[in-house]
mmCIF file of C-alpha atoms in Angstrom:
data_model
loop_
_atom_site.group_PDB
_atom_site.id
_atom_site.type_symbol
_atom_site.label_atom_id
_atom_site.label_comp_id
_atom_site.label_asym_id
_atom_site.label_seq_id
_atom_site.Cartn_x
_atom_site.Cartn_y
_atom_site.Cartn_z
ATOM 1 C CA MET A 1 0.000 0.000 0.000
ATOM 2 C CA THR A 2 1.329 3.454 -0.868
ATOM 3 C CA ALA A 3 1.174 5.973 1.928
ATOM 4 C CA VAL A 4 1.208 9.754 1.658
ATOM 5 C CA THR A 5 3.499 12.259 3.333
ATOM 6 C CA GLN A 6 3.111 16.007 3.280
ATOM 7 C CA GLU A 7 5.723 18.607 2.602
ATOM 8 C CA PRO A 8 6.594 21.045 5.422
ATOM 9 C CA GLY A 9 3.929 23.678 5.877
ATOM 10 C CA ALA A 10 1.193 21.535 4.304
ATOM 11 C CA ALA A 11 -0.609 20.653 7.554
ATOM 12 C CA ASP A 12 -2.909 23.661 7.208
ATOM 13 C CA ARG A 13 -4.107 22.324 3.840
ATOM 14 C CA LYS A 14 -6.302 19.631 5.363
ATOM 15 C CA THR A 15 -9.485 21.439 4.351
ATOM 16 C CA GLU A 16 -8.201 21.779 0.811
ATOM 17 C CA TYR A 17 -7.314 18.078 0.705
ATOM 18 C CA VAL A 18 -10.654 16.894 2.130
ATOM 19 C CA ASP A 19 -12.540 19.082 -0.325
ATOM 20 C CA ALA A 20 -10.486 17.637 -3.183
ATOM 21 C CA VAL A 21 -10.813 13.923 -2.378
ATOM 22 C CA THR A 22 -14.547 14.233 -1.764
ATOM 23 C CA ARG A 23 -14.827 15.667 -5.249
ATOM 24 C CA GLY A 24 -13.081 12.705 -6.804
ATOM 25 C CA GLN A 25 -9.490 13.950 -6.858
ATOM 26 C CA GLY A 26 -6.488 11.973 -5.637
ATOM 27 C CA LEU A 27 -3.126 13.204 -4.370
ATOM 28 C CA MET A 28 -2.647 16.938 -4.221
ATOM 29 C CA PRO A 29 0.304 18.542 -6.038
ATOM 30 C CA TRP A 30 2.000 19.198 -2.693
ATOM 31 C CA GLN A 31 1.704 15.574 -1.548
ATOM 32 C CA VAL A 32 4.268 12.911 -2.359
ATOM 33 C CA PRO A 33 4.022 9.122 -1.989
ATOM 34 C CA GLY A 34 5.847 7.648 0.943
ATOM 35 C CA VAL A 35 5.503 6.552 4.556
ATOM 36 C CA SER A 36 6.116 9.208 7.183
ATOM 37 C CA PRO A 37 8.458 8.533 10.140
ATOM 38 C CA GLU A 38 5.483 8.980 12.471
ATOM 39 C CA GLU A 39 3.477 6.276 10.720
ATOM 40 C CA THR A 40 6.452 3.934 10.598
ATOM 41 C CA ALA A 41 6.902 4.324 14.350
ATOM 42 C CA PHE A 42 3.196 3.813 15.030
ATOM 43 C CA ARG A 43 3.038 0.659 12.937
ATOM 44 C CA GLY A 44 6.088 -0.683 14.746
ATOM 45 C CA GLU A 45 4.437 -0.066 18.107
ATOM 46 C CA MET A 46 1.279 -1.883 17.020
ATOM 47 C CA GLU A 47 3.217 -4.903 15.747
ATOM 48 C CA ALA A 48 5.145 -5.083 19.018
ATOM 49 C CA ARG A 49 1.893 -4.906 20.974
ATOM 50 C CA LYS A 50 0.396 -7.773 18.951
ATOM 51 C CA ASP A 51 3.516 -9.870 19.457
ATOM 52 C CA ALA A 52 3.349 -9.290 23.206
ATOM 53 C CA MET A 53 -0.337 -10.260 23.342
ATOM 54 C CA LEU A 54 0.131 -13.395 21.230
ATOM 55 C CA ALA A 55 3.147 -14.529 23.263
ATOM 56 C CA GLY A 56 0.836 -15.525 26.116
ATOM 57 C CA ARG A 57 -1.803 -17.270 24.021
ATOM 58 C CA VAL A 58 -2.974 -20.790 24.759
ATOM 59 C CA GLN A 59 -1.830 -23.386 22.243
ATOM 60 C CA LEU A 60 -4.705 -25.336 20.678
ATOM 61 C CA GLU A 61 -4.474 -29.093 20.378
ATOM 62 C CA HIS A 62 -6.500 -29.112 17.172
ATOM 63 C CA PRO A 63 -7.598 -26.292 14.839
ATOM 64 C CA VAL A 64 -11.308 -27.049 14.922
ATOM 65 C CA MET A 65 -14.253 -25.939 17.026
ATOM 66 C CA VAL A 66 -15.775 -29.382 17.570
ATOM 67 C CA GLY A 67 -14.721 -32.311 19.687
ATOM 68 C CA ALA A 68 -13.343 -35.625 18.506
ATOM 69 C CA ASN A 69 -16.645 -37.491 18.812
ATOM 70 C CA ALA A 70 -18.863 -34.713 17.505
ATOM 71 C CA ARG A 71 -19.066 -36.041 13.951
ATOM 72 C CA GLU A 72 -20.494 -39.402 15.052
ATOM 73 C CA THR A 73 -22.979 -37.658 17.314
ATOM 74 C CA ILE A 74 -24.148 -35.343 14.555
ATOM 75 C CA LEU A 75 -24.507 -38.117 11.993
ATOM 76 C CA LYS A 76 -26.540 -40.116 14.490
ATOM 77 C CA ARG A 77 -28.925 -37.169 14.893
ATOM 78 C CA VAL A 78 -29.109 -36.888 11.114
ATOM 79 C CA GLU A 79 -30.135 -40.540 10.851
ATOM 80 C CA THR A 80 -32.575 -40.610 13.775
ATOM 81 C CA THR A 81 -34.273 -37.198 13.907
ATOM 82 C CA GLU A 82 -36.287 -35.180 11.429
ATOM 83 C CA TRP A 83 -34.682 -31.908 12.437
ATOM 84 C CA GLY A 84 -31.223 -33.424 12.062
ATOM 85 C CA ALA A 85 -32.026 -34.706 8.593
ATOM 86 C CA ASP A 86 -33.422 -31.304 7.591
ATOM 87 C CA TRP A 87 -30.294 -29.539 8.847
ATOM 88 C CA TYR A 88 -28.044 -31.954 6.958
ATOM 89 C CA ARG A 89 -29.981 -31.601 3.704
ATOM 90 C CA GLY A 90 -29.813 -27.834 4.031
ATOM 91 C CA ILE A 91 -26.047 -27.833 4.514
ATOM 92 C CA ILE A 92 -25.461 -30.140 1.559
ATOM 93 C CA ALA A 93 -27.869 -28.234 -0.675
ATOM 94 C CA GLN A 94 -26.081 -24.953 0.047
ATOM 95 C CA ALA A 95 -22.673 -26.530 -0.495
ATOM 96 C CA ASP A 96 -23.809 -28.063 -3.786
ATOM 97 C CA ILE A 97 -24.918 -24.643 -5.024
ATOM 98 C CA LEU A 98 -21.506 -23.207 -4.190
ATOM 99 C CA VAL A 99 -19.409 -25.905 -5.880
ATOM 100 C CA ALA A 100 -21.593 -25.709 -8.999
ATOM 101 C CA GLN A 101 -20.690 -22.063 -9.625
ATOM 102 C CA PRO A 102 -18.574 -21.148 -12.686
ATOM 103 C CA ASP A 103 -14.935 -20.103 -12.662
ATOM 104 C CA GLY A 104 -14.435 -16.615 -11.284
ATOM 105 C CA TYR A 105 -17.363 -16.876 -8.863
ATOM 106 C CA VAL A 106 -15.282 -16.496 -5.698
ATOM 107 C CA GLU A 107 -13.441 -13.469 -7.088
ATOM 108 C CA ALA A 108 -16.719 -11.846 -8.127
ATOM 109 C CA MET A 109 -18.273 -12.470 -4.722
ATOM 110 C CA ILE A 110 -15.244 -11.205 -2.795
ATOM 111 C CA PRO A 111 -14.209 -8.137 -4.797
ATOM 112 C CA ASP A 112 -10.951 -6.240 -4.389
ATOM 113 C CA LEU A 113 -12.782 -2.987 -3.678
ATOM 114 C CA THR A 114 -13.548 -2.502 0.012
ATOM 115 C CA PRO A 115 -17.250 -2.927 0.931
ATOM 116 C CA ALA A 116 -19.389 -0.127 2.333
ATOM 117 C CA ASN A 117 -21.832 -0.479 5.205
ATOM 118 C CA PRO A 118 -25.640 -0.252 5.265
ATOM 119 C CA TYR A 119 -25.887 2.328 8.066
ATOM 120 C CA GLY A 120 -28.351 4.970 7.018
ATOM 121 C CA PHE A 121 -29.565 3.177 3.906
ATOM 122 C CA THR A 122 -32.273 5.283 2.286
ATOM 123 C CA CYS A 123 -34.406 4.424 -0.703
ATOM 124 C CA PRO A 124 -34.494 7.507 -2.962
ATOM 125 C CA LYS A 125 -37.489 6.089 -4.827
ATOM 126 C CA CYS A 126 -39.897 6.041 -1.861
ATOM 127 C CA VAL A 127 -38.293 8.086 0.925
ATOM 128 C CA GLY A 128 -40.881 10.339 2.539
ATOM 129 C CA ASP A 129 -43.688 8.231 1.077
ATOM 130 C CA LYS A 130 -43.359 4.540 1.908
ATOM 131 C CA SER A 131 -40.134 4.797 3.891
ATOM 132 C CA GLN A 132 -38.081 7.158 6.013
ATOM 133 C CA GLU A 133 -34.551 8.341 5.464
ATOM 134 C CA ALA A 134 -31.645 6.471 7.046
ATOM 135 C CA VAL A 135 -33.597 3.314 7.935
ATOM 136 C CA GLY A 136 -30.623 1.055 7.339
ATOM 137 C CA SER A 137 -30.318 -2.619 6.432
ATOM 138 C CA SER A 138 -33.866 -3.525 7.461
ATOM 139 C CA LEU A 139 -35.161 -1.565 4.460
ATOM 140 C CA TYR A 140 -33.527 -3.663 1.742
ATOM 141 C CA ARG A 141 -33.201 -7.320 0.822
ATOM 142 C CA TRP A 142 -30.314 -9.147 -0.813
ATOM 143 C CA SER A 143 -30.128 -12.689 -2.180
ATOM 144 C CA ASN A 144 -27.279 -14.855 -3.375
ATOM 145 C CA ALA A 145 -29.573 -15.772 -6.280
ATOM 146 C CA ALA A 146 -29.195 -12.186 -7.580
ATOM 147 C CA PRO A 147 -25.981 -11.085 -5.872
ATOM 148 C CA ASP A 148 -25.374 -7.868 -7.784
ATOM 149 C CA GLN A 149 -28.475 -6.023 -6.663
ATOM 150 C CA ILE A 150 -30.471 -5.023 -3.608
ATOM 151 C CA GLN A 151 -34.188 -4.316 -3.452
ATOM 152 C CA CYS A 152 -36.159 -1.906 -1.288
ATOM 153 C CA ARG A 153 -38.599 -3.844 0.876
ATOM 154 C CA ALA A 154 -41.044 -0.937 0.961
ATOM 155 C CA CYS A 155 -41.467 -0.133 -2.735
ATOM 156 C CA GLY A 156 -39.631 -2.901 -4.605
ATOM 157 C CA GLN A 157 -37.114 -0.576 -6.277
ATOM 158 C CA ILE A 158 -33.968 -2.414 -7.371
ATOM 159 C CA TYR A 159 -30.499 -0.878 -7.113
ATOM 160 C CA PRO A 160 -28.221 -0.063 -8.847
ATOM 161 C CA ASP A 161 -30.429 1.829 -11.269
ATOM 162 C CA PRO A 162 -29.292 4.488 -13.793
ATOM 163 C CA ARG A 163 -32.131 6.698 -12.566
ATOM 164 C CA PHE A 164 -30.324 6.901 -9.234
ATOM 165 C CA PRO A 165 -26.656 7.198 -10.237
ATOM 166 C CA GLU A 166 -23.771 7.182 -7.795
ATOM 167 C CA THR A 167 -22.262 10.470 -8.959
ATOM 168 C CA ALA A 168 -20.307 11.357 -5.815
ATOM 169 C CA VAL A 169 -16.758 10.038 -5.898
ATOM 170 C CA LEU A 170 -14.424 9.545 -2.946
ATOM 171 C CA GLN A 171 -10.792 8.804 -3.707
ATOM 172 C CA ALA A 172 -8.651 6.822 -1.272
ATOM 173 C CA PRO A 173 -5.215 7.458 -2.820
ATOM 174 C CA ARG A 174 -3.277 5.513 -0.194
ATOM 175 C CA ALA A 175 -5.281 2.355 -0.858
ATOM 176 C CA GLY A 176 -5.616 3.080 -4.561
ATOM 177 C CA GLN A 177 -9.401 2.726 -4.350
ATOM 178 C CA THR A 178 -12.318 4.801 -5.609
ATOM 179 C CA PHE A 179 -15.742 4.760 -3.957
ATOM 180 C CA THR A 180 -19.005 6.072 -5.359
ATOM 181 C CA PHE A 181 -22.118 7.326 -3.588
ATOM 182 C CA TYR A 182 -25.591 8.560 -4.433
ATOM 183 C CA LEU A 183 -26.370 12.252 -3.929
ATOM 184 C CA ASN A 184 -30.016 13.136 -3.409
ATOM 185 C CA GLU A 185 -31.786 15.633 -5.634
ATOM 186 C CA GLU A 186 -31.184 18.631 -3.363
ATOM 187 C CA GLU A 187 -27.479 17.922 -3.172
ATOM 188 C CA ARG A 188 -27.186 17.541 -6.935
ATOM 189 C CA ALA A 189 -29.081 20.806 -7.396
ATOM 190 C CA ASN A 190 -26.667 22.602 -5.036
ATOM 191 C CA PRO A 191 -23.228 21.122 -5.781
ATOM 192 C CA GLU A 192 -21.330 23.897 -3.997
ATOM 193 C CA ASP A 193 -23.086 23.284 -0.675
ATOM 194 C CA ARG A 194 -20.700 20.949 1.123
ATOM 195 C CA SER A 195 -22.183 21.504 4.588
ATOM 196 C CA GLY A 196 -24.113 18.223 4.673
ATOM 197 C CA LYS A 197 -27.367 19.916 5.613
ATOM 198 C CA LEU A 198 -28.966 18.883 2.310
ATOM 199 C CA ALA A 199 -28.022 15.221 2.728
ATOM 200 C CA TRP A 200 -30.132 12.582 4.395
ATOM 201 C CA HIS A 201 -29.227 12.114 8.030
ATOM 202 C CA TRP A 202 -28.595 9.144 10.310
ATOM 203 C CA VAL A 203 -28.671 9.914 14.057
ATOM 204 C CA GLY A 204 -27.917 13.543 13.262
ATOM 205 C CA HIS A 205 -25.059 12.871 10.861
ATOM 206 C CA PRO A 206 -25.227 13.407 7.088
ATOM 207 C CA ILE A 207 -24.963 10.129 5.217
ATOM 208 C CA HIS A 208 -24.513 9.113 1.598
ATOM 209 C CA VAL A 209 -25.670 5.753 0.346
ATOM 210 C CA SER A 210 -23.472 3.543 -1.807
ATOM 211 C CA PHE A 211 -25.725 0.897 -3.334
ATOM 212 C CA THR A 212 -22.757 -0.825 -4.939
ATOM 213 C CA GLY A 213 -20.806 -0.688 -1.686
ATOM 214 C CA ILE A 214 -23.643 -2.311 0.257
ATOM 215 C CA ILE A 215 -23.875 -5.029 -2.378
ATOM 216 C CA ARG A 216 -20.158 -5.713 -1.964
ATOM 217 C CA ALA A 217 -20.676 -6.041 1.777
ATOM 218 C CA GLU A 218 -23.569 -8.470 1.398
ATOM 219 C CA LYS A 219 -21.573 -10.619 -1.003
ATOM 220 C CA VAL A 220 -18.592 -10.811 1.337
ATOM 221 C CA LEU A 221 -20.784 -11.639 4.342
ATOM 222 C CA TYR A 222 -22.456 -14.407 2.359
ATOM 223 C CA MET A 223 -19.104 -15.869 1.399
ATOM 224 C CA ARG A 224 -17.945 -15.783 4.991
ATOM 225 C CA GLY A 225 -20.919 -17.984 5.821
ATOM 226 C CA ALA A 226 -20.204 -20.081 2.738
ATOM 227 C CA ALA A 227 -16.787 -21.024 4.127
ATOM 228 C CA ASN A 228 -18.497 -22.376 7.247
ATOM 229 C CA THR A 229 -21.077 -24.284 5.196
ATOM 230 C CA LEU A 230 -18.421 -25.848 2.979
ATOM 231 C CA ALA A 231 -16.335 -26.843 5.984
ATOM 232 C CA PHE A 232 -19.287 -28.643 7.570
ATOM 233 C CA ALA A 233 -20.199 -30.313 4.287
ATOM 234 C CA TYR A 234 -16.659 -31.639 3.803
ATOM 235 C CA TRP A 235 -16.334 -32.703 7.443
ATOM 236 C CA LEU A 236 -19.575 -34.675 7.267
ATOM 237 C CA THR A 237 -19.190 -36.223 3.801
ATOM 238 C CA GLY A 238 -15.501 -36.271 2.939
ATOM 239 C CA ASN A 239 -16.319 -34.867 -0.517
ATOM 240 C CA SER A 240 -13.126 -33.093 -1.622
ATOM 241 C CA GLU A 241 -15.057 -30.663 -3.859
ATOM 242 C CA TYR A 242 -16.412 -28.972 -0.745
ATOM 243 C CA ALA A 243 -12.918 -28.684 0.730
ATOM 244 C CA GLU A 244 -11.460 -27.246 -2.476
ATOM 245 C CA MET A 245 -14.153 -24.594 -2.700
ATOM 246 C CA GLY A 246 -13.741 -23.765 0.970
ATOM 247 C CA VAL A 247 -10.001 -23.319 0.514
ATOM 248 C CA ALA A 248 -10.612 -21.035 -2.471
ATOM 249 C CA VAL A 249 -12.888 -18.835 -0.351
ATOM 250 C CA LEU A 250 -10.416 -18.643 2.526
ATOM 251 C CA GLU A 251 -7.487 -17.884 0.223
ATOM 252 C CA ARG A 252 -9.441 -15.128 -1.504
#
């Protein structure tokens, strides 16, 4: 990762820098790539702290979260109880869906670009009518069957949608990433107003929704659960396809 250092006398340019990156710009002319001595020292302190904490950790006898006889117990419940059989079929069905996916599936579901979060999610289609601003994750639904979209539970609107473009750009030059957000109609009509008062608000703070960022988050969360599902499926059946897919998820 490329860090950023500032030339002497540039500390008072923070406002200029913030205004620039929130308008889609990257490094300023007076910024140069590099890691500052202060950051190098801080990172060294954090690594030393982690080493000190891990030095006293308890050594595990086996890298699993189930006991030696758990598999036999579970399989017995699968064979003798309806709920056990239902649970088993569900695990295998989910694992089968995962291993049947085409090449590139894991990479598409765990993208390089950092996810956003759903705090303050607002549906621009029905806000003020069928929904309120900044409701959050309870207002939308996501499914692995259609992983590249979310849908408003109140009005059925699907995002992304070209009618609601993510025109606001935030550059993260140190990470080399670019994030996009939706600006509501008032903000787009008053582009020079950077106060946040025209934005939707979540617990008093202006927020900007990134539909694509939320989708990335949902996909990653699903794949985190998929690793657990695949591990169980392999542990119970010995089918190497489940293990191979699980390894691919963990490596990604």
